[in-house]
Amino acid sequence: MLVATSDLEMERMRALWERTARTVSSANGLTPTNCATRTEYHRARRHFCAVRPVVSYRDVTAAMAKIFQSRGGEIIYNAEVSGLNEHKNGVVIRTRQGGEYEASTLISCSGLMADRLVKMLGLEPGFIICRFRGEYFRLAPEHNQIVNHLIYPIPDPAMPFLGVHLTRMIDGSVTVGPNAVLAFKREGYRKRDFSFSDTLEILGSSGIRRVLQNHLRSGLGEMKNSLCKSGYLRLVQKYCPRLSLSDLQPWPAGVRAQAVSPDGKLIDDFLFVTTPRTIHTCNAPSPAATSAIPIGAHIVSKVQTLLASQSNPGRTLRAARSVDALHAAFNQ
């Protein structure tokens, strides 16, 4: 449910409604008045879902990993990639832990490190990853029934962030968040996390500097609400006025990997970088987790196209089996 709490948000809601109406009408072209039969209308109505389910992404990931492994896939943990070498017949992946792996085709979904892995191939990415920490709170248990639906603010068309919203979790608890605070470390999940080299990288990027300059007011507001819990609370009270500071209980933060172009634009669409032997997912805007299965299936189809163009039959067969394991995980 989208909730407008100001005149500006009402204007944005009307614009959003108009865009949605145009998109839906062009997608199915059917209304009760122009449908030839009742069946056609009900078929068109399937584009609308009155119920928004929630899931545990931890459980979803574990289930997909289990399917992947059952089909012959292998998962290697605690392996930091330190080098990539693409050659005619494949890709060599080296890790800081001393491991070396070779593959016919590499799929990289490396999030916060996406631009760095592209650079390891000797390529200029054409973007830089800017990281924004999204901080959450969980409401005190006595407020688990305060909402029955997911409540979202009206999105700012200039920003690719959802804004602080209320989510009824699969266990019945309610979380609020996230904000969007510039993180001074690639994996800066805590407020105190800081990396001198990562901060210099931010300051040295003309694209990120332009983003910060263009959104200075909103950026400072996000930092203020991060440091001052009462400011965060006021955002939540727009939807649930009776909440107090004691109702906001700690909850893990996330870090968003946001691709930024050299001219200072926040890339708001999916971005892939491909070479003859690699596919890099470099930007995945919200709702990427919700859309993970069709996105994964799309990437697998791109890999299958690459495999079809490769000439080593033995290597291609082994790679195809690995891709089949991925495909099974997404389809099942």
mmCIF file of C-alpha atoms in Angstrom:
data_model
loop_
_atom_site.group_PDB
_atom_site.id
_atom_site.type_symbol
_atom_site.label_atom_id
_atom_site.label_comp_id
_atom_site.label_asym_id
_atom_site.label_seq_id
_atom_site.Cartn_x
_atom_site.Cartn_y
_atom_site.Cartn_z
ATOM 1 C CA MET A 1 0.000 0.000 0.000
ATOM 2 C CA LEU A 2 1.357 3.424 -1.024
ATOM 3 C CA VAL A 3 0.633 6.283 1.387
ATOM 4 C CA ALA A 4 0.993 9.976 0.499
ATOM 5 C CA THR A 5 1.563 12.250 3.508
ATOM 6 C CA SER A 6 1.982 15.647 1.801
ATOM 7 C CA ASP A 7 0.742 17.653 -1.179
ATOM 8 C CA LEU A 8 3.989 16.931 -3.041
ATOM 9 C CA GLU A 9 3.568 13.200 -2.481
ATOM 10 C CA MET A 10 -0.043 13.437 -3.692
ATOM 11 C CA GLU A 11 1.217 14.964 -6.948
ATOM 12 C CA ARG A 12 3.774 12.177 -7.280
ATOM 13 C CA MET A 13 1.096 9.572 -6.555
ATOM 14 C CA ARG A 14 -1.137 10.943 -9.324
ATOM 15 C CA ALA A 15 1.783 10.883 -11.760
ATOM 16 C CA LEU A 16 2.637 7.331 -10.681
ATOM 17 C CA TRP A 17 -0.983 6.275 -11.151
ATOM 18 C CA GLU A 18 -1.081 7.766 -14.650
ATOM 19 C CA ARG A 19 2.143 6.010 -15.664
ATOM 20 C CA THR A 20 0.869 2.733 -14.223
ATOM 21 C CA ALA A 21 -2.463 3.054 -16.024
ATOM 22 C CA ARG A 22 -0.679 3.649 -19.337
ATOM 23 C CA THR A 23 1.628 0.689 -18.756
ATOM 24 C CA VAL A 24 -1.148 -1.722 -17.775
ATOM 25 C CA SER A 25 -3.443 -0.701 -20.634
ATOM 26 C CA SER A 26 -0.635 -1.094 -23.155
ATOM 27 C CA ALA A 27 0.373 -4.430 -21.598
ATOM 28 C CA ASN A 28 -2.992 -6.154 -21.988
ATOM 29 C CA GLY A 29 -5.201 -3.705 -23.889
ATOM 30 C CA LEU A 30 -8.284 -5.068 -22.160
ATOM 31 C CA THR A 31 -10.967 -3.361 -20.081
ATOM 32 C CA PRO A 32 -14.452 -4.543 -19.115
ATOM 33 C CA THR A 33 -15.866 -2.493 -22.018
ATOM 34 C CA ASN A 34 -13.639 -3.724 -24.826
ATOM 35 C CA CYS A 35 -13.333 -7.399 -23.877
ATOM 36 C CA ALA A 36 -15.089 -9.687 -26.308
ATOM 37 C CA THR A 37 -15.739 -12.263 -23.601
ATOM 38 C CA ARG A 38 -15.737 -12.497 -19.816
ATOM 39 C CA THR A 39 -12.873 -15.006 -20.078
ATOM 40 C CA GLU A 40 -10.645 -12.431 -21.800
ATOM 41 C CA TYR A 41 -11.272 -9.888 -19.059
ATOM 42 C CA HIS A 42 -10.495 -12.321 -16.248
ATOM 43 C CA ARG A 43 -7.360 -13.394 -18.099
ATOM 44 C CA ALA A 44 -6.275 -9.743 -18.237
ATOM 45 C CA ARG A 45 -6.995 -9.294 -14.523
ATOM 46 C CA ARG A 46 -4.216 -11.769 -13.772
ATOM 47 C CA HIS A 47 -1.817 -8.854 -14.191
ATOM 48 C CA PHE A 48 -3.144 -7.569 -10.860
ATOM 49 C CA CYS A 49 -2.248 -9.203 -7.540
ATOM 50 C CA ALA A 50 -4.342 -8.105 -4.565
ATOM 51 C CA VAL A 51 -2.094 -9.905 -2.062
ATOM 52 C CA ARG A 52 1.588 -9.071 -1.541
ATOM 53 C CA PRO A 53 3.296 -12.082 0.019
ATOM 54 C CA VAL A 54 6.549 -11.966 1.977
ATOM 55 C CA VAL A 55 9.261 -14.593 2.119
ATOM 56 C CA SER A 56 12.458 -15.354 3.988
ATOM 57 C CA TYR A 57 15.227 -14.751 1.455
ATOM 58 C CA ARG A 58 17.609 -16.699 3.673
ATOM 59 C CA ASP A 59 15.386 -19.775 3.324
ATOM 60 C CA VAL A 60 14.883 -19.190 -0.401
ATOM 61 C CA THR A 61 18.648 -18.952 -0.940
ATOM 62 C CA ALA A 62 19.298 -22.085 1.128
ATOM 63 C CA ALA A 63 16.692 -24.021 -0.870
ATOM 64 C CA MET A 64 18.159 -22.899 -4.200
ATOM 65 C CA ALA A 65 21.666 -23.783 -3.011
ATOM 66 C CA LYS A 66 20.446 -27.263 -2.082
ATOM 67 C CA ILE A 67 18.940 -27.774 -5.539
ATOM 68 C CA PHE A 68 22.118 -26.443 -7.167
ATOM 69 C CA GLN A 69 24.293 -28.870 -5.195
ATOM 70 C CA SER A 70 21.962 -31.803 -5.851
ATOM 71 C CA ARG A 71 22.499 -31.212 -9.583
ATOM 72 C CA GLY A 72 26.274 -31.344 -9.246
ATOM 73 C CA GLY A 73 27.048 -27.718 -8.410
ATOM 74 C CA GLU A 74 29.748 -26.878 -5.844
ATOM 75 C CA ILE A 75 29.687 -23.873 -3.486
ATOM 76 C CA ILE A 76 33.011 -22.570 -2.146
ATOM 77 C CA TYR A 77 32.836 -20.183 0.809
ATOM 78 C CA ASN A 78 35.364 -17.655 2.169
ATOM 79 C CA ALA A 79 37.140 -17.244 -1.165
ATOM 80 C CA GLU A 80 38.049 -13.642 -2.037
ATOM 81 C CA VAL A 81 38.716 -13.152 -5.754
ATOM 82 C CA SER A 82 42.094 -11.519 -6.316
ATOM 83 C CA GLY A 83 42.531 -11.931 -10.063
ATOM 84 C CA LEU A 84 40.777 -12.852 -13.307
ATOM 85 C CA ASN A 85 42.418 -13.938 -16.532
ATOM 86 C CA GLU A 86 40.221 -14.409 -19.584
ATOM 87 C CA HIS A 87 41.687 -16.381 -22.473
ATOM 88 C CA LYS A 88 40.422 -17.976 -25.665
ATOM 89 C CA ASN A 89 39.021 -21.103 -24.025
ATOM 90 C CA GLY A 90 37.828 -19.820 -20.662
ATOM 91 C CA VAL A 91 38.517 -17.814 -17.529
ATOM 92 C CA VAL A 92 40.959 -18.411 -14.676
ATOM 93 C CA ILE A 93 39.808 -17.184 -11.248
ATOM 94 C CA ARG A 94 42.422 -16.719 -8.529
ATOM 95 C CA THR A 95 41.621 -16.159 -4.871
ATOM 96 C CA ARG A 96 43.520 -14.455 -2.083
ATOM 97 C CA GLN A 97 43.408 -17.749 -0.205
ATOM 98 C CA GLY A 98 45.594 -19.387 -2.883
ATOM 99 C CA GLY A 99 42.873 -21.148 -4.839
ATOM 100 C CA GLU A 100 42.737 -21.263 -8.617
ATOM 101 C CA TYR A 101 39.678 -22.230 -10.634
ATOM 102 C CA GLU A 102 39.058 -22.386 -14.358
ATOM 103 C CA ALA A 103 35.703 -22.134 -16.087
ATOM 104 C CA SER A 104 34.443 -22.000 -19.623
ATOM 105 C CA THR A 105 32.173 -19.091 -18.692
ATOM 106 C CA LEU A 106 32.145 -16.844 -15.623
ATOM 107 C CA ILE A 107 28.944 -15.366 -14.196
ATOM 108 C CA SER A 108 29.753 -12.521 -11.810
ATOM 109 C CA CYS A 109 27.061 -11.258 -9.430
ATOM 110 C CA SER A 110 29.503 -9.533 -7.114
ATOM 111 C CA GLY A 111 27.411 -6.609 -5.890
ATOM 112 C CA LEU A 112 29.621 -4.188 -3.983
ATOM 113 C CA MET A 113 32.701 -5.423 -5.862
ATOM 114 C CA ALA A 114 31.144 -5.465 -9.352
ATOM 115 C CA ASP A 115 33.292 -2.673 -10.810
ATOM 116 C CA ARG A 116 36.476 -4.132 -9.329
ATOM 117 C CA LEU A 117 35.914 -7.523 -10.947
ATOM 118 C CA VAL A 118 35.360 -5.886 -14.325
ATOM 119 C CA LYS A 119 38.648 -4.000 -13.835
ATOM 120 C CA MET A 120 40.432 -7.288 -13.085
ATOM 121 C CA LEU A 121 39.833 -8.201 -16.732
ATOM 122 C CA GLY A 122 41.661 -5.052 -17.819
ATOM 123 C CA LEU A 123 38.440 -3.306 -18.828
ATOM 124 C CA GLU A 124 37.171 0.159 -17.983
ATOM 125 C CA PRO A 125 33.774 -0.472 -16.354
ATOM 126 C CA GLY A 126 32.167 2.829 -17.333
ATOM 127 C CA PHE A 127 30.628 3.106 -13.870
ATOM 128 C CA ILE A 128 31.623 3.037 -10.209
ATOM 129 C CA ILE A 129 29.839 1.353 -7.324
ATOM 130 C CA CYS A 130 28.624 3.821 -4.709
ATOM 131 C CA ARG A 131 27.516 2.124 -1.498
ATOM 132 C CA PHE A 132 24.555 3.216 0.571
ATOM 133 C CA ARG A 133 23.898 1.646 3.951
ATOM 134 C CA GLY A 134 20.247 0.874 4.578
ATOM 135 C CA GLU A 135 19.499 0.880 8.295
ATOM 136 C CA TYR A 136 16.493 -0.922 9.746
ATOM 137 C CA PHE A 137 14.697 -1.251 13.047
ATOM 138 C CA ARG A 138 12.289 -3.889 14.252
ATOM 139 C CA LEU A 139 9.206 -2.756 16.136
ATOM 140 C CA ALA A 140 8.639 -3.967 19.681
ATOM 141 C CA PRO A 141 6.604 -7.231 19.711
ATOM 142 C CA GLU A 142 3.491 -5.520 21.091
ATOM 143 C CA HIS A 143 3.230 -3.702 17.743
ATOM 144 C CA ASN A 144 3.257 -6.828 15.564
ATOM 145 C CA GLN A 145 -0.394 -6.197 14.679
ATOM 146 C CA ILE A 146 0.006 -2.490 13.946
ATOM 147 C CA VAL A 147 -0.167 -3.098 10.174
ATOM 148 C CA ASN A 148 -1.697 -5.826 8.023
ATOM 149 C CA HIS A 149 0.005 -4.851 4.773
ATOM 150 C CA LEU A 150 3.324 -3.542 3.507
ATOM 151 C CA ILE A 151 3.192 0.263 3.693
ATOM 152 C CA TYR A 152 5.421 2.291 1.347
ATOM 153 C CA PRO A 153 6.010 6.024 0.905
ATOM 154 C CA ILE A 154 5.511 7.602 -2.499
ATOM 155 C CA PRO A 155 8.852 7.202 -4.323
ATOM 156 C CA ASP A 156 10.915 10.233 -5.271
ATOM 157 C CA PRO A 157 11.379 9.920 -9.068
ATOM 158 C CA ALA A 158 14.838 11.509 -8.755
ATOM 159 C CA MET A 159 16.103 8.782 -6.415
ATOM 160 C CA PRO A 160 16.240 4.985 -6.914
ATOM 161 C CA PHE A 161 15.463 4.262 -3.245
ATOM 162 C CA LEU A 162 12.210 2.980 -1.767
ATOM 163 C CA GLY A 163 12.376 5.076 1.391
ATOM 164 C CA VAL A 164 11.530 4.038 4.934
ATOM 165 C CA HIS A 165 8.588 1.618 4.850
ATOM 166 C CA LEU A 166 6.885 -0.891 7.135
ATOM 167 C CA THR A 167 7.153 -4.587 6.357
ATOM 168 C CA ARG A 168 5.281 -7.441 7.989
ATOM 169 C CA MET A 169 7.870 -10.227 8.108
ATOM 170 C CA ILE A 170 7.230 -13.917 7.570
ATOM 171 C CA ASP A 171 7.528 -14.590 11.329
ATOM 172 C CA GLY A 172 4.882 -11.961 12.121
ATOM 173 C CA SER A 173 7.267 -9.240 13.298
ATOM 174 C CA VAL A 174 7.316 -5.766 11.714
ATOM 175 C CA THR A 175 10.438 -3.985 10.468
ATOM 176 C CA VAL A 176 10.844 -0.352 9.412
ATOM 177 C CA GLY A 177 13.416 0.952 6.963
ATOM 178 C CA PRO A 178 15.644 1.345 5.122
ATOM 179 C CA ASN A 179 17.173 4.783 4.927
ATOM 180 C CA ALA A 180 20.042 5.411 2.479
ATOM 181 C CA VAL A 181 23.270 6.618 4.112
ATOM 182 C CA LEU A 182 26.566 6.934 2.243
ATOM 183 C CA ALA A 183 28.881 4.190 3.544
ATOM 184 C CA PHE A 184 32.581 5.017 3.876
ATOM 185 C CA LYS A 185 33.584 1.399 3.359
ATOM 186 C CA ARG A 186 32.674 -1.056 0.611
ATOM 187 C CA GLU A 187 31.143 -3.417 3.149
ATOM 188 C CA GLY A 188 30.252 -0.804 5.749
ATOM 189 C CA TYR A 189 27.353 -2.490 7.514
ATOM 190 C CA ARG A 190 27.951 -0.587 10.765
ATOM 191 C CA LYS A 191 28.019 3.157 11.378
ATOM 192 C CA ARG A 192 31.599 2.970 12.650
ATOM 193 C CA ASP A 193 32.930 1.067 9.616
ATOM 194 C CA PHE A 194 35.482 3.189 7.766
ATOM 195 C CA SER A 195 38.100 2.556 5.102
ATOM 196 C CA PHE A 196 40.580 5.281 4.178
ATOM 197 C CA SER A 197 41.181 3.858 0.692
ATOM 198 C CA ASP A 198 37.463 3.402 -0.007
ATOM 199 C CA THR A 199 36.761 6.967 1.135
ATOM 200 C CA LEU A 200 39.498 8.328 -1.140
ATOM 201 C CA GLU A 201 37.947 6.352 -3.978
ATOM 202 C CA ILE A 202 34.603 8.064 -3.330
ATOM 203 C CA LEU A 203 36.151 11.526 -3.206
ATOM 204 C CA GLY A 204 38.198 10.808 -6.310
ATOM 205 C CA SER A 205 35.190 9.851 -8.419
ATOM 206 C CA SER A 206 33.746 12.779 -10.362
ATOM 207 C CA GLY A 207 30.511 10.835 -10.825
ATOM 208 C CA ILE A 208 29.976 10.270 -7.100
ATOM 209 C CA ARG A 209 30.966 13.863 -6.306
ATOM 210 C CA ARG A 210 28.263 15.058 -8.693
ATOM 211 C CA VAL A 211 25.707 12.746 -7.078
ATOM 212 C CA LEU A 212 26.565 14.123 -3.636
ATOM 213 C CA GLN A 213 26.416 17.691 -4.918
ATOM 214 C CA ASN A 214 23.086 17.213 -6.710
ATOM 215 C CA HIS A 215 21.478 15.509 -3.704
ATOM 216 C CA LEU A 216 23.288 17.342 -0.906
ATOM 217 C CA ARG A 217 20.158 18.261 1.045
ATOM 218 C CA SER A 218 18.628 14.783 1.018
ATOM 219 C CA GLY A 219 22.017 13.201 1.752
ATOM 220 C CA LEU A 220 22.580 15.374 4.811
ATOM 221 C CA GLY A 221 19.042 14.601 5.946
ATOM 222 C CA GLU A 222 19.703 10.867 5.692
ATOM 223 C CA MET A 223 22.900 11.209 7.728
ATOM 224 C CA LYS A 224 21.115 13.292 10.373
ATOM 225 C CA ASN A 225 18.327 10.723 10.754
ATOM 226 C CA SER A 226 20.927 7.959 10.951
ATOM 227 C CA LEU A 227 22.786 9.661 13.787
ATOM 228 C CA CYS A 228 19.639 10.941 15.514
ATOM 229 C CA LYS A 229 17.115 8.187 16.193
ATOM 230 C CA SER A 230 14.331 10.711 16.807
ATOM 231 C CA GLY A 231 14.657 11.915 13.203
ATOM 232 C CA TYR A 232 14.265 8.350 11.971
ATOM 233 C CA LEU A 233 11.237 7.931 14.241
ATOM 234 C CA ARG A 234 9.524 10.963 12.684
ATOM 235 C CA LEU A 235 9.678 9.270 9.285
ATOM 236 C CA VAL A 236 7.959 6.188 10.697
ATOM 237 C CA GLN A 237 5.386 8.248 12.595
ATOM 238 C CA LYS A 238 4.011 9.515 9.292
ATOM 239 C CA TYR A 239 2.302 6.128 9.056
ATOM 240 C CA CYS A 240 2.140 5.031 12.705
ATOM 241 C CA PRO A 241 1.940 8.181 14.894
ATOM 242 C CA ARG A 242 1.702 6.363 18.235
ATOM 243 C CA LEU A 243 5.162 4.779 18.011
ATOM 244 C CA SER A 244 7.903 5.992 20.384
ATOM 245 C CA LEU A 245 11.707 5.744 20.456
ATOM 246 C CA SER A 246 11.622 2.646 22.667
ATOM 247 C CA ASP A 247 9.599 0.850 19.987
ATOM 248 C CA LEU A 248 12.530 0.979 17.531
ATOM 249 C CA GLN A 249 14.665 -2.055 18.316
ATOM 250 C CA PRO A 250 18.000 -2.955 16.632
ATOM 251 C CA TRP A 251 17.914 -4.849 13.350
ATOM 252 C CA PRO A 252 20.718 -5.716 10.868
ATOM 253 C CA ALA A 253 21.570 -3.182 8.165
ATOM 254 C CA GLY A 254 22.209 -3.835 4.501
ATOM 255 C CA VAL A 255 24.456 -2.086 1.984
ATOM 256 C CA ARG A 256 23.165 -1.252 -1.461
ATOM 257 C CA ALA A 257 25.558 -1.425 -4.407
ATOM 258 C CA GLN A 258 24.465 1.496 -6.580
ATOM 259 C CA ALA A 259 26.120 1.944 -9.969
ATOM 260 C CA VAL A 260 26.939 5.572 -10.822
ATOM 261 C CA SER A 261 27.869 6.798 -14.296
ATOM 262 C CA PRO A 262 30.874 9.103 -14.868
ATOM 263 C CA ASP A 263 28.522 12.059 -15.447
ATOM 264 C CA GLY A 264 26.944 11.634 -12.016
ATOM 265 C CA LYS A 265 23.754 9.747 -12.822
ATOM 266 C CA LEU A 266 22.372 7.067 -10.520
ATOM 267 C CA ILE A 267 21.833 4.153 -12.900
ATOM 268 C CA ASP A 268 18.238 3.058 -12.304
ATOM 269 C CA ASP A 269 18.108 -0.006 -14.549
ATOM 270 C CA PHE A 270 19.847 -3.350 -14.808
ATOM 271 C CA LEU A 271 23.396 -3.116 -16.116
ATOM 272 C CA PHE A 272 25.351 -6.026 -17.596
ATOM 273 C CA VAL A 273 28.937 -6.041 -18.842
ATOM 274 C CA THR A 274 29.755 -8.975 -21.114
ATOM 275 C CA THR A 275 32.882 -10.342 -22.747
ATOM 276 C CA PRO A 276 33.274 -13.504 -24.835
ATOM 277 C CA ARG A 277 33.731 -15.567 -21.653
ATOM 278 C CA THR A 278 32.159 -13.530 -18.830
ATOM 279 C CA ILE A 279 28.845 -11.970 -17.824
ATOM 280 C CA HIS A 280 28.874 -9.378 -15.031
ATOM 281 C CA THR A 281 25.686 -8.216 -13.314
ATOM 282 C CA CYS A 282 26.775 -4.701 -12.354
ATOM 283 C CA ASN A 283 23.542 -3.039 -11.223
ATOM 284 C CA ALA A 284 20.326 -4.572 -9.945
ATOM 285 C CA PRO A 285 17.748 -1.991 -8.828
ATOM 286 C CA SER A 286 14.870 -2.740 -6.509
ATOM 287 C CA PRO A 287 12.991 -5.045 -6.545
ATOM 288 C CA ALA A 288 15.957 -7.203 -7.514
ATOM 289 C CA ALA A 289 15.430 -9.741 -4.722
ATOM 290 C CA THR A 290 11.737 -10.076 -5.571
ATOM 291 C CA SER A 291 12.651 -10.549 -9.242
ATOM 292 C CA ALA A 292 15.670 -12.772 -8.574
ATOM 293 C CA ILE A 293 14.241 -15.884 -10.235
ATOM 294 C CA PRO A 294 13.376 -14.333 -13.634
ATOM 295 C CA ILE A 295 16.612 -12.309 -13.518
ATOM 296 C CA GLY A 296 18.564 -15.508 -12.880
ATOM 297 C CA ALA A 297 16.747 -17.281 -15.690
ATOM 298 C CA HIS A 298 17.598 -14.378 -18.025
ATOM 299 C CA ILE A 299 21.283 -14.597 -17.089
ATOM 300 C CA VAL A 300 21.251 -18.369 -17.625
ATOM 301 C CA SER A 301 19.783 -17.854 -21.100
ATOM 302 C CA LYS A 302 22.618 -15.412 -21.872
ATOM 303 C CA VAL A 303 25.136 -18.024 -20.725
ATOM 304 C CA GLN A 304 23.505 -20.684 -22.887
ATOM 305 C CA THR A 305 23.925 -18.378 -25.867
ATOM 306 C CA LEU A 306 27.622 -17.987 -25.041
ATOM 307 C CA LEU A 307 28.040 -21.746 -24.650
ATOM 308 C CA ALA A 308 26.466 -22.355 -28.031
ATOM 309 C CA SER A 309 29.141 -20.170 -29.619
ATOM 310 C CA GLN A 310 32.066 -21.936 -27.933
ATOM 311 C CA SER A 311 33.975 -24.562 -29.873
ATOM 312 C CA ASN A 312 35.494 -26.913 -27.254
ATOM 313 C CA PRO A 313 32.948 -29.802 -27.052
ATOM 314 C CA GLY A 314 34.276 -31.380 -23.840
ATOM 315 C CA ARG A 315 34.590 -28.115 -21.945
ATOM 316 C CA THR A 316 31.230 -26.914 -23.284
ATOM 317 C CA LEU A 317 29.498 -30.096 -22.079
ATOM 318 C CA ARG A 318 30.892 -29.687 -18.549
ATOM 319 C CA ALA A 319 29.922 -26.014 -18.492
ATOM 320 C CA ALA A 320 26.455 -26.827 -19.806
ATOM 321 C CA ARG A 321 25.919 -29.248 -16.934
ATOM 322 C CA SER A 322 26.794 -26.488 -14.454
ATOM 323 C CA VAL A 323 24.371 -24.133 -16.189
ATOM 324 C CA ASP A 324 21.703 -26.855 -16.099
ATOM 325 C CA ALA A 325 22.178 -27.014 -12.319
ATOM 326 C CA LEU A 326 21.640 -23.247 -12.125
ATOM 327 C CA HIS A 327 18.614 -23.490 -14.385
ATOM 328 C CA ALA A 328 17.096 -26.219 -12.219
ATOM 329 C CA ALA A 329 17.552 -24.101 -9.098
ATOM 330 C CA PHE A 330 15.697 -21.169 -10.677
ATOM 331 C CA ASN A 331 12.918 -23.262 -12.250
ATOM 332 C CA GLN A 332 12.257 -25.471 -9.242
#
